[in-house]
Amino acid sequence: MAAADAAAAQQPSDEIEALSSIYGEDWCVVDEDEKIYCIKISDCLDHPKWTLCLQVILPPGYPTAEPPIYQLNAPWLRGQEYVELANSLEEIYLQNLGESILYLWVEKIREVLIEKAQSSEPEPDGKKTTEEAEDDAGDDFLLDYQPIQEDPIQMWSCLTPGSLEVPCLCSGAEELPPIHHGDPITDRRSTFQAHLAPVVTPRQVKRVLEKLYENKKIATATHNIYAYRIYCEDKQTFLQDCEDDGETAAGGRLLHLMQILNVHNVLVVVSRWYGGILLGPDRFKHINNCARNVLVEHSYVPPVEDSSKQAGKSKKLRKDTKKRAEH
């Protein structure tokens, strides 16, 4: 029991350390003893239009049994906008009971700010997202991507689990790791699918990517976003990298997700086939969901139901302890 309590206490500390590493100067420790933190979130790093400060207090039961106590601070945030954003954060908490959610909250707020910036200024001075650039191409672009209209069952028949899992040894090369495919997610004619492979060297990363691109469906995807993390035990550091493949900031977001989930020795690739309809910030949600699902499926991350059960046990334990204290 003592070991379990120690592990539960360590979980928020690991999350805070990861968030501090990810967000750098935007992350602020207000009171370490009381676990009060603040993070500045903007729609853009270089020329932000909208900025919001999220202040959180982590109660003793977080994350297994209690949500963070939070406050959203921005001079422009009031009324219905505040309510809608607060409801979104509550929904994330309910969908991830028992799990660390601060990263998901921060990225949800960032998505809202990005959407707000895009709606208030349709043609920003900065670089357009790939989706917007593609949309400007008009009907000619859509004709180039008619394969999106294929029967979904036929489309994914060549990407069934195991289709690329046979190891292959080439002269002078490392062994090709097994490659696994997650279930596709389709939204407004865009389709997302994650692929995962255990890797321990950059050479294996390269070999997996080469093998994936041999598949015509994957090779013709609009984007193949990837990130990997390899733990170097001798130096006790991580070797990690990511690639947007034209979907601005998607690779960094994917890597951040893998950092916050503390997964290592794994490569995750998310293929996206664009269907001609803009998804806005939802595309980042689908990319992360695909990645998380395949990581859970292959035991890199515990499933949500396990965390929920643990949360229930923690609540029961606290009630029993309280009753004994009262008597």
GROMACS .gro file of C-alpha atoms in nm:
model
  327
    1MET     CA    1   0.000   0.000   0.000
    2ALA     CA    2   0.285   0.236   0.087
    3ALA     CA    3   0.439   0.174  -0.257
    4ALA     CA    4   0.107   0.251  -0.427
    5ASP     CA    5   0.071   0.574  -0.228
    6ALA     CA    6   0.425   0.676  -0.322
    7ALA     CA    7   0.355   0.609  -0.690
    8ALA     CA    8   0.034   0.814  -0.674
    9ALA     CA    9   0.221   1.101  -0.510
   10GLN     CA   10   0.493   1.085  -0.775
   11GLN     CA   11   0.250   1.106  -1.068
   12PRO     CA   12   0.168   1.480  -1.034
   13SER     CA   13   0.538   1.558  -0.982
   14ASP     CA   14   0.625   1.382  -1.307
   15GLU     CA   15   0.349   1.572  -1.486
   16ILE     CA   16   0.468   1.908  -1.352
   17GLU     CA   17   0.826   1.831  -1.453
   18ALA     CA   18   0.712   1.738  -1.804
   19LEU     CA   19   0.494   2.048  -1.840
   20SER     CA   20   0.777   2.270  -1.719
   21SER     CA   21   1.002   2.115  -1.981
   22ILE     CA   22   0.744   2.147  -2.259
   23TYR     CA   23   0.632   2.505  -2.198
   24GLY     CA   24   0.953   2.658  -2.062
   25GLU     CA   25   0.920   3.024  -1.965
   26ASP     CA   26   0.542   3.016  -2.012
   27TRP     CA   27   0.518   2.777  -1.714
   28CYS     CA   28   0.530   2.943  -1.370
   29VAL     CA   29   0.543   2.792  -1.021
   30VAL     CA   30   0.335   3.018  -0.794
   31ASP     CA   31   0.362   2.808  -0.477
   32GLU     CA   32   0.543   2.472  -0.484
   33ASP     CA   33   0.423   2.361  -0.138
   34GLU     CA   34   0.058   2.437  -0.214
   35LYS     CA   35   0.096   2.305  -0.571
   36ILE     CA   36  -0.020   2.625  -0.738
   37TYR     CA   37   0.091   2.682  -1.095
   38CYS     CA   38   0.021   2.921  -1.377
   39ILE     CA   39   0.077   2.888  -1.751
   40LYS     CA   40   0.051   3.153  -2.021
   41ILE     CA   41  -0.119   3.015  -2.333
   42SER     CA   42  -0.123   3.191  -2.670
   43ASP     CA   43  -0.258   3.117  -3.016
   44CYS     CA   44   0.089   3.173  -3.164
   45LEU     CA   45   0.442   3.180  -3.024
   46ASP     CA   46   0.587   3.444  -3.258
   47HIS     CA   47   0.306   3.701  -3.294
   48PRO     CA   48   0.027   3.612  -3.049
   49LYS     CA   49  -0.312   3.777  -3.095
   50TRP     CA   50  -0.492   3.610  -2.806
   51THR     CA   51  -0.339   3.514  -2.471
   52LEU     CA   52  -0.489   3.352  -2.161
   53CYS     CA   53  -0.344   3.255  -1.823
   54LEU     CA   54  -0.454   2.926  -1.669
   55GLN     CA   55  -0.395   2.906  -1.293
   56VAL     CA   56  -0.435   2.566  -1.130
   57ILE     CA   57  -0.420   2.423  -0.779
   58LEU     CA   58  -0.360   2.049  -0.757
   59PRO     CA   59  -0.551   1.900  -0.462
   60PRO     CA   60  -0.414   1.598  -0.270
   61GLY     CA   61  -0.643   1.359  -0.461
   62TYR     CA   62  -0.530   1.470  -0.807
   63PRO     CA   63  -0.528   1.298  -1.053
   64THR     CA   64  -0.682   0.973  -0.927
   65ALA     CA   65  -0.976   1.113  -0.734
   66GLU     CA   66  -0.999   1.492  -0.764
   67PRO     CA   67  -0.985   1.737  -1.056
   68PRO     CA   68  -0.757   2.044  -1.052
   69ILE     CA   69  -0.900   2.366  -0.911
   70TYR     CA   70  -0.854   2.625  -1.181
   71GLN     CA   71  -0.909   2.985  -1.286
   72LEU     CA   72  -0.906   3.130  -1.639
   73ASN     CA   73  -0.763   3.481  -1.656
   74ALA     CA   74  -0.796   3.705  -1.964
   75PRO     CA   75  -0.944   4.056  -1.996
   76TRP     CA   76  -1.145   3.952  -2.301
   77LEU     CA   77  -1.278   3.623  -2.155
   78ARG     CA   78  -1.624   3.665  -2.010
   79GLY     CA   79  -1.984   3.554  -2.036
   80GLN     CA   80  -2.067   3.278  -2.281
   81GLU     CA   81  -1.706   3.237  -2.399
   82TYR     CA   82  -1.596   3.162  -2.043
   83VAL     CA   83  -1.881   2.915  -1.989
   84GLU     CA   84  -1.810   2.728  -2.312
   85LEU     CA   85  -1.439   2.699  -2.238
   86ALA     CA   86  -1.505   2.586  -1.880
   87ASN     CA   87  -1.748   2.322  -2.010
   88SER     CA   88  -1.483   2.197  -2.251
   89LEU     CA   89  -1.232   2.155  -1.969
   90GLU     CA   90  -1.489   1.971  -1.758
   91GLU     CA   91  -1.565   1.739  -2.049
   92ILE     CA   92  -1.194   1.657  -2.087
   93TYR     CA   93  -1.176   1.573  -1.717
   94LEU     CA   94  -1.480   1.343  -1.738
   95GLN     CA   95  -1.341   1.169  -2.046
   96ASN     CA   96  -1.007   1.105  -1.873
   97LEU     CA   97  -1.105   1.021  -1.515
   98GLY     CA   98  -0.810   0.933  -1.299
   99GLU     CA   99  -0.553   1.059  -1.550
  100SER     CA  100  -0.323   1.361  -1.564
  101ILE     CA  101  -0.510   1.619  -1.770
  102LEU     CA  102  -0.321   1.949  -1.744
  103TYR     CA  103  -0.155   1.902  -2.084
  104LEU     CA  104  -0.493   1.824  -2.244
  105TRP     CA  105  -0.640   2.136  -2.083
  106VAL     CA  106  -0.358   2.360  -2.203
  107GLU     CA  107  -0.377   2.228  -2.559
  108LYS     CA  108  -0.758   2.260  -2.563
  109ILE     CA  109  -0.727   2.624  -2.458
  110ARG     CA  110  -0.462   2.678  -2.725
  111GLU     CA  111  -0.695   2.528  -2.989
  112VAL     CA  112  -0.972   2.767  -2.880
  113LEU     CA  113  -0.732   3.062  -2.907
  114ILE     CA  114  -0.615   2.950  -3.250
  115GLU     CA  115  -0.975   2.917  -3.367
  116LYS     CA  116  -1.054   3.260  -3.226
  117ALA     CA  117  -0.755   3.414  -3.405
  118GLN     CA  118  -0.856   3.251  -3.734
  119SER     CA  119  -1.219   3.362  -3.710
  120SER     CA  120  -1.140   3.719  -3.609
  121GLU     CA  121  -0.878   3.762  -3.883
  122PRO     CA  122  -0.942   3.522  -4.176
  123GLU     CA  123  -0.617   3.607  -4.352
  124PRO     CA  124  -0.344   3.651  -4.089
  125ASP     CA  125  -0.005   3.784  -4.191
  126GLY     CA  126   0.166   3.469  -4.070
  127LYS     CA  127   0.207   3.146  -4.264
  128LYS     CA  128  -0.119   2.974  -4.349
  129THR     CA  129  -0.198   2.629  -4.226
  130THR     CA  130  -0.171   2.357  -4.486
  131GLU     CA  131  -0.547   2.307  -4.486
  132GLU     CA  132  -0.611   2.670  -4.573
  133ALA     CA  133  -0.353   2.667  -4.850
  134GLU     CA  134  -0.507   2.353  -4.994
  135ASP     CA  135  -0.855   2.503  -4.974
  136ASP     CA  136  -0.740   2.799  -5.183
  137ALA     CA  137  -0.645   2.558  -5.460
  138GLY     CA  138  -1.017   2.506  -5.527
  139ASP     CA  139  -1.173   2.222  -5.726
  140ASP     CA  140  -0.846   2.128  -5.897
  141PHE     CA  141  -0.710   2.014  -5.562
  142LEU     CA  142  -1.015   1.804  -5.482
  143LEU     CA  143  -0.985   1.620  -5.814
  144ASP     CA  144  -0.632   1.519  -5.720
  145TYR     CA  145  -0.764   1.346  -5.408
  146GLN     CA  146  -1.058   1.151  -5.543
  147PRO     CA  147  -0.930   0.826  -5.377
  148ILE     CA  148  -1.078   0.964  -5.054
  149GLN     CA  149  -1.415   0.858  -5.192
  150GLU     CA  150  -1.320   0.491  -5.194
  151ASP     CA  151  -1.512   0.237  -4.991
  152PRO     CA  152  -1.366   0.271  -4.637
  153ILE     CA  153  -1.351  -0.109  -4.593
  154GLN     CA  154  -1.157  -0.150  -4.916
  155MET     CA  155  -0.943   0.155  -4.839
  156TRP     CA  156  -0.812   0.012  -4.513
  157SER     CA  157  -0.794  -0.354  -4.616
  158CYS     CA  158  -0.423  -0.322  -4.689
  159LEU     CA  159  -0.353  -0.172  -4.345
  160THR     CA  160  -0.478  -0.451  -4.122
  161PRO     CA  161  -0.280  -0.535  -3.808
  162GLY     CA  162   0.001  -0.768  -3.896
  163SER     CA  163   0.026  -0.668  -4.261
  164LEU     CA  164   0.366  -0.510  -4.198
  165GLU     CA  165   0.467  -0.698  -3.885
  166VAL     CA  166   0.704  -0.953  -4.035
  167PRO     CA  167   1.061  -0.861  -3.935
  168CYS     CA  168   1.303  -0.822  -4.221
  169LEU     CA  169   1.682  -0.847  -4.206
  170CYS     CA  170   1.883  -0.663  -4.467
  171SER     CA  171   2.256  -0.679  -4.514
  172GLY     CA  172   2.430  -0.429  -4.287
  173ALA     CA  173   2.100  -0.300  -4.146
  174GLU     CA  174   1.917  -0.340  -3.817
  175GLU     CA  175   1.611  -0.556  -3.782
  176LEU     CA  176   1.285  -0.396  -3.892
  177PRO     CA  177   1.059  -0.373  -3.583
  178PRO     CA  178   0.697  -0.490  -3.599
  179ILE     CA  179   0.461  -0.219  -3.722
  180HIS     CA  180   0.108  -0.194  -3.583
  181HIS     CA  181  -0.187   0.004  -3.718
  182GLY     CA  182  -0.460   0.170  -3.515
  183ASP     CA  183  -0.824   0.207  -3.606
  184PRO     CA  184  -0.893   0.497  -3.846
  185ILE     CA  185  -1.096   0.802  -3.744
  186THR     CA  186  -1.302   0.977  -4.012
  187ASP     CA  187  -1.449   1.325  -3.979
  188ARG     CA  188  -1.599   1.530  -4.264
  189ARG     CA  189  -1.428   1.316  -4.530
  190SER     CA  190  -1.084   1.347  -4.368
  191THR     CA  191  -0.939   1.022  -4.236
  192PHE     CA  192  -0.672   0.977  -3.971
  193GLN     CA  193  -0.486   0.657  -3.884
  194ALA     CA  194  -0.197   0.597  -3.645
  195HIS     CA  195   0.088   0.350  -3.693
  196LEU     CA  196   0.320   0.240  -3.412
  197ALA     CA  197   0.654   0.060  -3.393
  198PRO     CA  198   0.890  -0.012  -3.103
  199VAL     CA  199   1.228   0.150  -3.178
  200VAL     CA  200   1.557   0.175  -2.990
  201THR     CA  201   1.776   0.349  -3.251
  202PRO     CA  202   1.731   0.630  -3.507
  203ARG     CA  203   1.820   0.376  -3.775
  204GLN     CA  204   1.514   0.173  -3.682
  205VAL     CA  205   1.302   0.488  -3.706
  206LYS     CA  206   1.428   0.542  -4.059
  207ARG     CA  207   1.364   0.180  -4.156
  208VAL     CA  208   1.008   0.187  -4.022
  209LEU     CA  209   0.932   0.509  -4.212
  210GLU     CA  210   1.074   0.361  -4.532
  211LYS     CA  211   0.862   0.050  -4.486
  212LEU     CA  212   0.547   0.254  -4.423
  213TYR     CA  213   0.605   0.463  -4.735
  214GLU     CA  214   0.619   0.146  -4.941
  215ASN     CA  215   0.245   0.125  -4.882
  216LYS     CA  216   0.076   0.332  -5.153
  217LYS     CA  217  -0.209   0.446  -4.928
  218ILE     CA  218   0.032   0.579  -4.668
  219ALA     CA  219   0.268   0.727  -4.928
  220THR     CA  220  -0.017   0.928  -5.084
  221ALA     CA  221  -0.152   1.061  -4.752
  222THR     CA  222  -0.177   1.438  -4.735
  223HIS     CA  223   0.036   1.433  -4.419
  224ASN     CA  224   0.238   1.167  -4.238
  225ILE     CA  225   0.306   1.326  -3.900
  226TYR     CA  226   0.542   1.142  -3.670
  227ALA     CA  227   0.728   1.162  -3.340
  228TYR     CA  228   0.955   0.924  -3.154
  229ARG     CA  229   1.118   0.898  -2.812
  230ILE     CA  230   1.414   0.670  -2.741
  231TYR     CA  231   1.557   0.640  -2.390
  232CYS     CA  232   1.937   0.630  -2.376
  233GLU     CA  233   2.002   0.444  -2.055
  234ASP     CA  234   2.376   0.506  -2.048
  235LYS     CA  235   2.327   0.885  -2.055
  236GLN     CA  236   1.983   0.876  -1.886
  237THR     CA  237   1.845   1.110  -2.149
  238PHE     CA  238   1.588   1.093  -2.428
  239LEU     CA  239   1.664   1.099  -2.798
  240GLN     CA  240   1.349   1.240  -2.957
  241ASP     CA  241   1.233   1.419  -3.269
  242CYS     CA  242   0.918   1.495  -3.467
  243GLU     CA  243   0.798   1.588  -3.816
  244ASP     CA  244   0.497   1.801  -3.918
  245ASP     CA  245   0.500   1.691  -4.283
  246GLY     CA  246   0.319   2.011  -4.381
  247GLU     CA  247   0.065   2.014  -4.097
  248THR     CA  248   0.200   2.310  -3.901
  249ALA     CA  249   0.277   2.231  -3.534
  250ALA     CA  250   0.123   1.882  -3.552
  251GLY     CA  251   0.453   1.699  -3.499
  252GLY     CA  252   0.540   1.907  -3.194
  253ARG     CA  253   0.196   1.847  -3.045
  254LEU     CA  254   0.231   1.474  -3.102
  255LEU     CA  255   0.571   1.473  -2.933
  256HIS     CA  256   0.432   1.674  -2.641
  257LEU     CA  257   0.157   1.416  -2.599
  258MET     CA  258   0.414   1.135  -2.591
  259GLN     CA  259   0.619   1.331  -2.336
  260ILE     CA  260   0.325   1.390  -2.107
  261LEU     CA  261   0.226   1.023  -2.134
  262ASN     CA  262   0.589   0.934  -2.055
  263VAL     CA  263   0.620   0.676  -2.333
  264HIS     CA  264   0.960   0.576  -2.466
  265ASN     CA  265   1.128   0.351  -2.720
  266VAL     CA  266   0.841   0.398  -2.961
  267LEU     CA  267   0.767   0.569  -3.293
  268VAL     CA  268   0.414   0.692  -3.371
  269VAL     CA  269   0.313   0.800  -3.721
  270VAL     CA  270  -0.029   0.953  -3.789
  271SER     CA  271  -0.141   0.957  -4.153
  272ARG     CA  272  -0.403   1.208  -4.254
  273TRP     CA  273  -0.596   1.196  -4.581
  274TYR     CA  274  -0.756   1.539  -4.633
  275GLY     CA  275  -1.112   1.526  -4.764
  276GLY     CA  276  -1.152   1.883  -4.884
  277ILE     CA  277  -1.339   2.023  -4.580
  278LEU     CA  278  -1.156   2.234  -4.320
  279LEU     CA  279  -1.156   2.081  -3.973
  280GLY     CA  280  -0.987   2.365  -3.786
  281PRO     CA  281  -0.848   2.268  -3.444
  282ASP     CA  282  -1.039   1.938  -3.456
  283ARG     CA  283  -0.763   1.796  -3.675
  284PHE     CA  284  -0.517   1.817  -3.385
  285LYS     CA  285  -0.767   1.643  -3.159
  286HIS     CA  286  -0.801   1.356  -3.407
  287ILE     CA  287  -0.423   1.326  -3.450
  288ASN     CA  288  -0.373   1.303  -3.073
  289ASN     CA  289  -0.667   1.067  -3.025
  290CYS     CA  290  -0.535   0.831  -3.293
  291ALA     CA  291  -0.191   0.834  -3.134
  292ARG     CA  292  -0.321   0.781  -2.784
  293ASN     CA  293  -0.551   0.497  -2.890
  294VAL     CA  294  -0.273   0.301  -3.056
  295LEU     CA  295  -0.043   0.359  -2.756
  296VAL     CA  296  -0.313   0.229  -2.522
  297GLU     CA  297  -0.387  -0.067  -2.749
  298HIS     CA  298  -0.023  -0.178  -2.737
  299SER     CA  299   0.018  -0.119  -2.362
  300TYR     CA  300   0.238   0.190  -2.372
  301VAL     CA  301  -0.033   0.375  -2.180
  302PRO     CA  302  -0.287   0.226  -1.933
  303PRO     CA  303  -0.646   0.235  -2.062
  304VAL     CA  304  -0.888   0.494  -1.925
  305GLU     CA  305  -1.104   0.232  -1.752
  306ASP     CA  306  -0.807   0.116  -1.543
  307SER     CA  307  -0.747   0.472  -1.427
  308SER     CA  308  -1.118   0.511  -1.352
  309LYS     CA  309  -1.116   0.194  -1.141
  310GLN     CA  310  -0.812   0.321  -0.954
  311ALA     CA  311  -0.990   0.652  -0.895
  312GLY     CA  312  -1.288   0.462  -0.751
  313LYS     CA  313  -1.063   0.263  -0.520
  314SER     CA  314  -0.894   0.583  -0.402
  315LYS     CA  315  -1.229   0.745  -0.325
  316LYS     CA  316  -1.342   0.436  -0.128
  317LEU     CA  317  -1.014   0.426   0.063
  318ARG     CA  318  -1.049   0.792   0.159
  319LYS     CA  319  -1.408   0.740   0.277
  320ASP     CA  320  -1.308   0.439   0.489
  321THR     CA  321  -1.017   0.633   0.637
  322LYS     CA  322  -1.248   0.924   0.719
  323LYS     CA  323  -1.500   0.694   0.890
  324ARG     CA  324  -1.227   0.534   1.103
  325ALA     CA  325  -1.102   0.881   1.199
  326GLU     CA  326  -1.451   0.987   1.306
  327HIS     CA  327  -1.487   0.682   1.530
   0.00000   0.00000   0.00000
